[in-house]
Amino acid sequence: MHPYYTATIRERRQIEGLVWLSLAALELARTAQPGQYALARPSRSLDPLLWPVIFLAGADPAKGLVELLIDPRQPATAWLVNLPVGITLDLCAPLGTPFVPAPATQTLLLAGAGAALPALLFAARRHASRLSIALLLAGDEQYLPPPFFLPETVEVQTSSAGDTALFDLLAAHTPSSPIRWADQILFALPPNLLGDAAAAMRTARLRWERGLAQVVVAGPMPCGLGVCRACQIETRNGWQRRCIEGPVLDLRDIRLR
């Protein structure tokens, strides 16, 4: 049984092209983890299929708040952009597998582009107090998550030259590539960039073991319940559903064509 919550919009900010929402949802704030997502719809909606996927951008258990960062260019979530403070939403959350750093991890590299970028913000904020973190973001100007949401200890690099510019930031072929020094890496990527991420790993590391590089895979997850199987991705363990076995997967396990 998946948990359902009614969450009230407490605060709304326009941050260049993005919209940030803070929602009051006490129990969800206590359980949500980086990499997980929510299915959302307006409260009292009668449409059982109107549950678009939104990656969580943060959670404050002490205040009972969860955060969303909405890109209005995404058709499935554009309806959230103009909602006023005080409106309630129905949330099915938290869903999917979270990112949990390995016990030995001390330096963490977060790198991503696309719709799952909020998951990296959540991870950086959650683990900044005990890990050394570098966050690399790429995308279009005006639509990159704002660094001022992050703790000062997080090193941030951005490129507004499009999603593929992420691999220029990673510079896998150079001795200074952050892939070389990171104890663990978390990517957030659309499916079409998974092959580039795997190639960067192979270029920068002599050995690439399971657990070193994980990835939050964005893309449609129509039901969020594992029933429709439209979000399947081929792995070394067979076909897996991103909505259930993911969205956090080991990059080494994904079969790339």
Short mmCIF file of C-alpha atoms in Angstrom, two decimals:
data_model
loop_
_atom_site.label_atom_id
_atom_site.label_comp_id
_atom_site.label_asym_id
_atom_site.label_seq_id
_atom_site.Cartn_x
_atom_site.Cartn_y
_atom_site.Cartn_z
CA MET A 1 0.00 0.00 0.00
CA HIS A 2 1.46 3.33 -1.06
CA PRO A 3 1.12 6.28 1.38
CA TYR A 4 -1.13 9.18 0.44
CA TYR A 5 -0.94 12.68 1.86
CA THR A 6 -2.74 15.97 1.50
CA ALA A 7 -0.14 18.73 1.39
CA THR A 8 -0.77 22.48 1.55
CA ILE A 9 1.36 24.99 -0.34
CA ARG A 10 2.96 27.19 2.33
CA GLU A 11 5.31 29.24 0.17
CA ARG A 12 5.87 29.87 -3.52
CA ARG A 13 8.82 31.57 -5.22
CA GLN A 14 9.59 32.35 -8.84
CA ILE A 15 13.31 31.75 -9.41
CA GLU A 16 14.05 32.86 -12.93
CA GLY A 17 12.36 30.21 -15.10
CA LEU A 18 11.62 27.79 -12.25
CA VAL A 19 8.98 27.74 -9.52
CA TRP A 20 9.85 26.57 -6.00
CA LEU A 21 7.08 25.29 -3.74
CA SER A 22 7.25 24.53 -0.02
CA LEU A 23 4.51 22.13 1.12
CA ALA A 24 3.31 21.33 4.63
CA ALA A 25 3.34 17.52 4.87
CA LEU A 26 4.66 16.43 8.27
CA GLU A 27 4.76 12.64 7.85
CA LEU A 28 6.11 12.83 4.32
CA ALA A 29 8.89 15.18 5.45
CA ARG A 30 9.92 12.61 8.05
CA THR A 31 10.19 9.70 5.61
CA ALA A 32 11.26 11.20 2.24
CA GLN A 33 14.80 10.45 1.03
CA PRO A 34 16.92 11.86 -1.83
CA GLY A 35 16.15 10.20 -5.16
CA GLN A 36 12.52 9.46 -4.33
CA TYR A 37 9.59 11.03 -6.11
CA ALA A 38 5.93 11.90 -5.64
CA LEU A 39 2.84 11.48 -7.77
CA ALA A 40 0.78 14.66 -7.50
CA ARG A 41 -2.63 15.96 -8.46
CA PRO A 42 -5.00 18.72 -7.27
CA SER A 43 -6.97 17.72 -4.19
CA ARG A 44 -10.45 16.38 -4.90
CA SER A 45 -9.58 15.67 -8.51
CA LEU A 46 -11.73 12.92 -9.98
CA ASP A 47 -9.21 11.95 -12.66
CA PRO A 48 -7.46 8.75 -11.47
CA LEU A 49 -4.75 9.07 -14.13
CA LEU A 50 -3.66 12.66 -13.46
CA TRP A 51 -0.66 11.80 -11.29
CA PRO A 52 2.52 13.23 -12.90
CA VAL A 53 5.93 12.38 -11.44
CA ILE A 54 7.76 15.07 -9.46
CA PHE A 55 11.20 14.47 -7.95
CA LEU A 56 11.47 15.80 -4.41
CA ALA A 57 13.92 18.70 -4.01
CA GLY A 58 14.13 18.65 -0.22
CA ALA A 59 12.52 17.76 3.08
CA ASP A 60 12.75 19.35 6.52
CA PRO A 61 11.50 16.86 9.13
CA ALA A 62 11.75 19.42 11.95
CA LYS A 63 9.43 21.88 10.19
CA GLY A 64 7.29 19.25 8.47
CA LEU A 65 7.97 20.69 5.01
CA VAL A 66 8.81 19.14 1.64
CA GLU A 67 10.03 21.08 -1.37
CA LEU A 68 9.37 20.87 -5.10
CA LEU A 69 11.16 22.64 -7.93
CA ILE A 70 8.94 22.90 -11.00
CA ASP A 71 10.12 23.42 -14.56
CA PRO A 72 7.20 24.95 -16.50
CA ARG A 73 8.53 23.46 -19.74
CA GLN A 74 7.49 20.00 -18.55
CA PRO A 75 3.88 19.59 -19.80
CA ALA A 76 2.91 17.06 -17.13
CA THR A 77 3.70 19.41 -14.24
CA ALA A 78 3.05 22.83 -15.81
CA TRP A 79 -0.29 23.04 -13.97
CA LEU A 80 1.63 23.43 -10.69
CA VAL A 81 3.33 26.64 -11.75
CA ASN A 82 0.52 29.11 -11.07
CA LEU A 83 -1.01 27.52 -7.97
CA PRO A 84 -1.34 30.04 -5.12
CA VAL A 85 -0.31 29.62 -1.50
CA GLY A 86 -2.97 27.77 0.49
CA ILE A 87 -3.97 25.32 -2.24
CA THR A 88 -3.83 21.64 -1.29
CA LEU A 89 -2.43 18.79 -3.34
CA ASP A 90 -2.87 15.03 -3.14
CA LEU A 91 0.50 13.30 -3.02
CA CYS A 92 1.33 9.64 -3.35
CA ALA A 93 4.81 9.59 -1.84
CA PRO A 94 7.58 8.87 -1.15
CA LEU A 95 7.97 6.41 -4.01
CA GLY A 96 10.92 4.57 -5.48
CA THR A 97 14.33 3.61 -4.19
CA PRO A 98 16.38 6.37 -2.52
CA PHE A 99 20.04 7.20 -2.77
CA VAL A 100 21.96 6.16 0.34
CA PRO A 101 25.72 6.87 0.45
CA ALA A 102 27.95 3.92 1.30
CA PRO A 103 29.30 3.97 4.88
CA ALA A 104 32.88 4.53 3.66
CA THR A 105 31.97 7.47 1.40
CA GLN A 106 33.61 10.77 2.30
CA THR A 107 33.63 12.61 -1.03
CA LEU A 108 30.47 12.64 -3.12
CA LEU A 109 30.08 13.84 -6.70
CA LEU A 110 26.59 14.81 -7.84
CA ALA A 111 26.19 15.44 -11.56
CA GLY A 112 23.09 15.80 -13.69
CA ALA A 113 20.85 17.34 -16.29
CA GLY A 114 17.13 17.19 -17.00
CA ALA A 115 13.98 16.58 -14.99
CA ALA A 116 15.62 14.67 -12.12
CA LEU A 117 17.93 17.54 -11.07
CA PRO A 118 15.86 18.28 -7.93
CA ALA A 119 16.96 14.88 -6.59
CA LEU A 120 20.56 16.10 -6.59
CA LEU A 121 19.62 19.21 -4.61
CA PHE A 122 17.93 16.99 -2.05
CA ALA A 123 20.99 14.73 -1.81
CA ALA A 124 23.39 17.66 -1.44
CA ARG A 125 21.35 19.25 1.32
CA ARG A 126 20.77 16.00 3.16
CA HIS A 127 24.42 14.88 3.23
CA ALA A 128 26.39 18.15 3.23
CA SER A 129 26.93 18.09 6.99
CA ARG A 130 29.08 14.96 6.89
CA LEU A 131 30.36 14.59 3.31
CA SER A 132 32.53 16.66 1.00
CA ILE A 133 30.22 17.32 -1.97
CA ALA A 134 30.67 18.72 -5.47
CA LEU A 135 27.54 19.40 -7.53
CA LEU A 136 27.71 19.75 -11.33
CA LEU A 137 24.59 20.93 -13.17
CA ALA A 138 23.96 21.48 -16.88
CA GLY A 139 20.95 22.65 -18.82
CA ASP A 140 19.41 25.75 -20.35
CA GLU A 141 19.94 29.21 -18.95
CA GLN A 142 17.17 30.32 -16.55
CA TYR A 143 16.20 26.70 -15.81
CA LEU A 144 19.05 25.47 -13.64
CA PRO A 145 18.41 24.90 -9.91
CA PRO A 146 19.69 27.86 -7.88
CA PRO A 147 22.90 27.31 -5.87
CA PHE A 148 21.67 29.56 -3.04
CA PHE A 149 19.40 26.74 -1.81
CA LEU A 150 22.53 24.75 -0.95
CA PRO A 151 24.83 24.79 2.08
CA GLU A 152 27.96 26.89 1.61
CA THR A 153 30.15 23.79 1.92
CA VAL A 154 28.82 22.35 -1.37
CA GLU A 155 31.01 23.19 -4.36
CA VAL A 156 28.78 24.04 -7.35
CA GLN A 157 29.64 24.24 -11.05
CA THR A 158 27.05 24.92 -13.73
CA SER A 159 26.86 25.16 -17.50
CA SER A 160 23.98 26.76 -19.38
CA ALA A 161 25.10 25.29 -22.72
CA GLY A 162 22.51 22.49 -22.67
CA ASP A 163 22.25 19.05 -21.09
CA THR A 164 25.22 17.50 -22.88
CA ALA A 165 27.50 20.23 -21.49
CA LEU A 166 27.52 18.19 -18.28
CA PHE A 167 30.20 15.99 -19.81
CA ASP A 168 32.37 19.03 -20.50
CA LEU A 169 32.17 19.81 -16.78
CA LEU A 170 33.09 16.23 -15.93
CA ALA A 171 36.10 16.34 -18.31
CA ALA A 172 36.54 12.59 -17.97
CA HIS A 173 39.66 12.49 -20.17
CA THR A 174 41.65 14.90 -17.96
CA PRO A 175 43.60 14.18 -14.75
CA SER A 176 41.50 16.80 -12.93
CA SER A 177 38.15 15.11 -13.65
CA PRO A 178 36.05 14.93 -10.47
CA ILE A 179 35.11 11.36 -11.43
CA ARG A 180 38.68 10.35 -10.53
CA TRP A 181 38.59 11.48 -6.91
CA ALA A 182 34.99 10.86 -5.87
CA ASP A 183 34.33 8.00 -3.46
CA GLN A 184 30.82 7.75 -4.88
CA ILE A 185 28.93 9.39 -7.75
CA LEU A 186 25.24 10.09 -8.15
CA PHE A 187 24.03 11.07 -11.60
CA ALA A 188 20.57 12.43 -12.43
CA LEU A 189 19.92 11.96 -16.14
CA PRO A 190 17.34 11.33 -18.85
CA PRO A 191 17.67 7.91 -20.52
CA ASN A 192 19.36 9.32 -23.65
CA LEU A 193 22.41 10.44 -21.62
CA LEU A 194 23.06 7.19 -19.76
CA GLY A 195 25.49 5.99 -22.42
CA ASP A 196 27.49 9.21 -22.15
CA ALA A 197 27.70 8.81 -18.38
CA ALA A 198 28.92 5.23 -18.70
CA ALA A 199 31.53 6.31 -21.26
CA ALA A 200 32.75 9.04 -18.90
CA MET A 201 33.11 6.50 -16.11
CA ARG A 202 35.11 4.11 -18.29
CA THR A 203 37.38 6.94 -19.44
CA ALA A 204 38.12 8.36 -16.00
CA ARG A 205 38.39 5.24 -13.84
CA LEU A 206 40.65 2.24 -14.27
CA ARG A 207 38.26 0.22 -12.11
CA TRP A 208 34.55 0.78 -11.93
CA GLU A 209 32.86 -1.42 -9.37
CA ARG A 210 29.20 -1.73 -8.52
CA GLY A 211 28.07 0.94 -6.10
CA LEU A 212 30.54 3.54 -7.31
CA ALA A 213 28.16 5.25 -9.74
CA GLN A 214 24.40 5.36 -9.21
CA VAL A 215 21.91 7.23 -11.34
CA VAL A 216 18.45 8.72 -10.86
CA VAL A 217 16.83 7.97 -14.20
CA ALA A 218 14.22 10.51 -15.28
CA GLY A 219 11.47 9.95 -17.81
CA PRO A 220 7.77 9.04 -17.83
CA MET A 221 6.47 6.70 -15.13
CA PRO A 222 2.78 6.64 -16.05
CA CYS A 223 1.33 4.64 -13.16
CA GLY A 224 4.02 4.89 -10.49
CA LEU A 225 2.84 1.56 -9.13
CA GLY A 226 4.71 -0.93 -11.30
CA VAL A 227 1.54 -2.09 -13.04
CA CYS A 228 1.80 -0.66 -16.56
CA ARG A 229 5.51 -1.51 -17.01
CA ALA A 230 5.88 1.39 -19.45
CA CYS A 231 8.95 2.63 -17.57
CA GLN A 232 10.98 -0.58 -17.80
CA ILE A 233 14.72 -0.38 -18.34
CA GLU A 234 16.99 -3.28 -19.24
CA THR A 235 19.60 -4.19 -16.63
CA ARG A 236 21.97 -7.06 -15.91
CA ASN A 237 19.23 -8.36 -13.62
CA GLY A 238 16.61 -8.33 -16.36
CA TRP A 239 13.97 -5.72 -17.11
CA GLN A 240 13.29 -3.48 -14.12
CA ARG A 241 10.64 -0.85 -13.52
CA ARG A 242 12.04 2.61 -12.83
CA CYS A 243 9.05 3.46 -10.67
CA ILE A 244 9.59 0.51 -8.30
CA GLU A 245 13.12 -0.93 -8.61
CA GLY A 246 14.33 2.62 -9.45
CA PRO A 247 14.49 5.48 -10.04
CA VAL A 248 17.92 5.14 -8.37
CA LEU A 249 19.81 2.37 -10.18
CA ASP A 250 23.42 1.27 -10.33
CA LEU A 251 24.80 2.71 -13.57
CA ARG A 252 27.00 -0.35 -14.05
CA ASP A 253 23.93 -2.61 -14.08
CA ILE A 254 22.11 -0.79 -16.88
CA ARG A 255 22.40 -2.41 -20.30
CA LEU A 256 23.14 0.24 -22.89
CA ARG A 257 22.61 -0.27 -26.61
#
